[in-house]
Each structure stands twice: as C-alpha cells, then as structure tokens.
Short mmCIF file of C-alpha atoms in Angstrom, two decimals:
data_model
loop_
_atom_site.label_atom_id
_atom_site.label_comp_id
_atom_site.label_asym_id
_atom_site.label_seq_id
_atom_site.Cartn_x
_atom_site.Cartn_y
_atom_site.Cartn_z
CA LYS A 1 142.98 63.12 151.81
CA ASP A 2 146.05 65.23 152.29
CA SER A 3 145.66 68.10 150.77
CA LEU A 4 142.25 68.90 152.47
CA SER A 5 144.02 68.19 156.01
CA LEU A 6 146.33 71.35 154.60
CA LEU A 7 143.02 73.30 153.62
CA HIS A 8 141.77 73.12 156.45
CA LEU A 9 144.73 73.92 158.72
CA LEU A 10 145.07 77.24 156.53
CA ILE A 11 141.51 78.24 157.59
CA PHE A 12 142.90 77.08 161.67
CA LEU A 13 145.66 79.47 160.77
CA GLN A 14 144.03 82.45 159.39
CA LYS A 15 141.47 82.97 162.21
CA LYS A 16 144.84 82.08 164.54
CA LEU A 17 147.74 84.40 163.35
CA PRO A 18 147.84 88.07 162.75
CA GLN A 19 149.34 88.18 159.04
CA LYS A 20 146.71 88.06 157.10
CA PHE A 21 146.67 85.97 153.69
CA LEU A 22 143.92 84.54 150.81
CA LEU A 23 143.23 80.90 150.65
CA LYS A 24 142.73 79.59 146.44
CA VAL A 25 142.01 76.14 146.09
CA LEU A 26 143.34 74.26 143.21
CA THR A 27 141.40 70.49 141.47
CA VAL A 28 143.29 69.46 138.92
CA ASP A 29 140.79 66.45 137.10
CA PRO A 30 143.17 63.55 135.75
CA GLY A 31 140.24 61.96 133.68
CA SER A 32 140.93 58.84 135.85
CA SER A 33 137.96 56.20 135.73
CA GLY A 34 138.76 55.51 138.98
CA TYR A 35 139.36 58.88 140.52
CA ASP A 36 136.41 61.63 140.64
CA PRO A 37 137.19 64.81 141.84
CA SER A 38 133.87 66.58 141.31
CA GLY A 39 132.25 65.90 144.60
CA LEU A 40 135.05 68.38 145.88
CA VAL A 41 132.67 71.25 144.54
CA PRO A 42 130.13 71.59 146.32
CA TYR A 43 131.80 70.62 149.54
CA LEU A 44 134.55 73.65 148.34
CA ALA A 45 132.17 76.12 147.68
CA SER A 46 130.17 75.27 151.28
CA LEU A 47 133.68 76.47 153.20
CA ARG A 48 134.47 79.78 154.29
CA ASP A 49 137.92 81.14 154.48
CA GLY A 50 139.00 82.56 157.80
CA TYR A 51 137.96 85.48 157.44
CA GLY A 52 134.50 84.40 156.83
CA ASN A 53 135.39 84.82 152.86
CA GLU A 54 134.22 82.53 149.83
CA ILE A 55 137.28 79.65 148.87
CA ASP A 56 138.47 80.58 145.57
CA HIS A 57 138.11 77.52 143.81
CA HIS A 58 138.98 76.70 140.55
CA TYR A 59 138.61 73.32 139.05
CA VAL A 60 140.39 72.24 135.66
CA GLN A 61 139.94 69.12 133.61
CA GLU A 62 142.92 67.78 131.89
CA ASP A 63 143.36 64.22 130.54
CA ILE A 64 146.30 62.87 132.05
CA ILE A 65 145.20 59.55 132.28
CA GLY A 66 145.16 59.35 128.30
CA ARG A 67 148.64 61.20 127.32
CA ALA A 68 149.88 58.96 129.77
CA TYR A 69 148.48 55.34 127.61
CA LYS A 70 149.74 57.64 124.86
CA ASN A 71 152.77 57.82 125.16
CA ASN A 72 153.23 53.84 126.68
CA PHE A 73 151.91 53.24 129.81
CA GLY A 74 151.74 49.62 129.97
CA GLY A 75 152.60 49.00 125.98
CA ALA A 76 154.66 46.32 124.95
CA GLU A 77 156.62 48.34 123.49
CA LYS A 78 159.98 50.55 125.46
CA LYS A 79 157.81 52.79 128.43
CA LYS A 80 158.47 56.16 128.51
CA VAL A 81 155.45 56.35 131.30
CA THR A 82 156.99 53.75 133.89
CA SER A 83 154.97 54.61 136.62
CA ILE A 84 150.83 56.07 136.46
CA CYS A 85 150.88 57.67 140.16
CA ALA A 86 154.74 59.74 139.39
CA TYR A 87 153.37 60.69 136.27
CA CYS A 88 150.06 61.56 136.76
CA ALA A 89 151.58 63.42 140.19
CA ARG A 90 153.28 65.58 137.84
CA MET A 91 152.08 65.90 135.42
CA LYS A 92 149.30 67.55 138.21
CA ARG A 93 152.21 70.07 139.46
CA GLY A 94 153.07 71.09 136.20
CA VAL A 95 148.94 71.93 135.47
CA MET A 96 149.38 74.27 138.63
#
C-alpha cells in the first residue's frame, strides 16, 4: 500500500511539475501462499501516468519464501534466516 500511495503521488506530481519524468513499476511476487500480488496487474494496466500514457509495469516471480525455508528459516538447526519479513524485503530489493 505504501508503494501504491507513492505511485499515485508521483502521477499527481507529473501533472504539476514542469520537469518531465517517466514512471516504471516493478512488482515482485515472493512466492508466498499468504500474499498474491497478481491482482495488481489489471489495476496497474488501468492506470495512466500524468501525461496520459500507460505505465510500464514489470511483474517478476521469485521463490523468495522457498529460499528462506531452504536456508533453515524455522528449522531446528542453526537458523541462517531469523526474520522472514526482513529476508523477503532484502531479497526483493536484490531483484530490483
């Protein structure tokens, strides 16, 4: 929701500022059963930037959650991944 709010703010600024700038959107699907960002695809396709153009949207699927569990998250042995949220956020930034 923070990123969507920022996107709407940037669209607004495109309409107001004399400087021209392009917007591109990246959605990273981390492969979590509890979070499915695919619903953003049609929503973002319906948006237009401040100049009336379609917004360039890239949708990337990465098995970040699977990698976290592979790295012993929640396992009985020595945990390399101690926070799933921090790990996912860090890995999504790496995808960008």
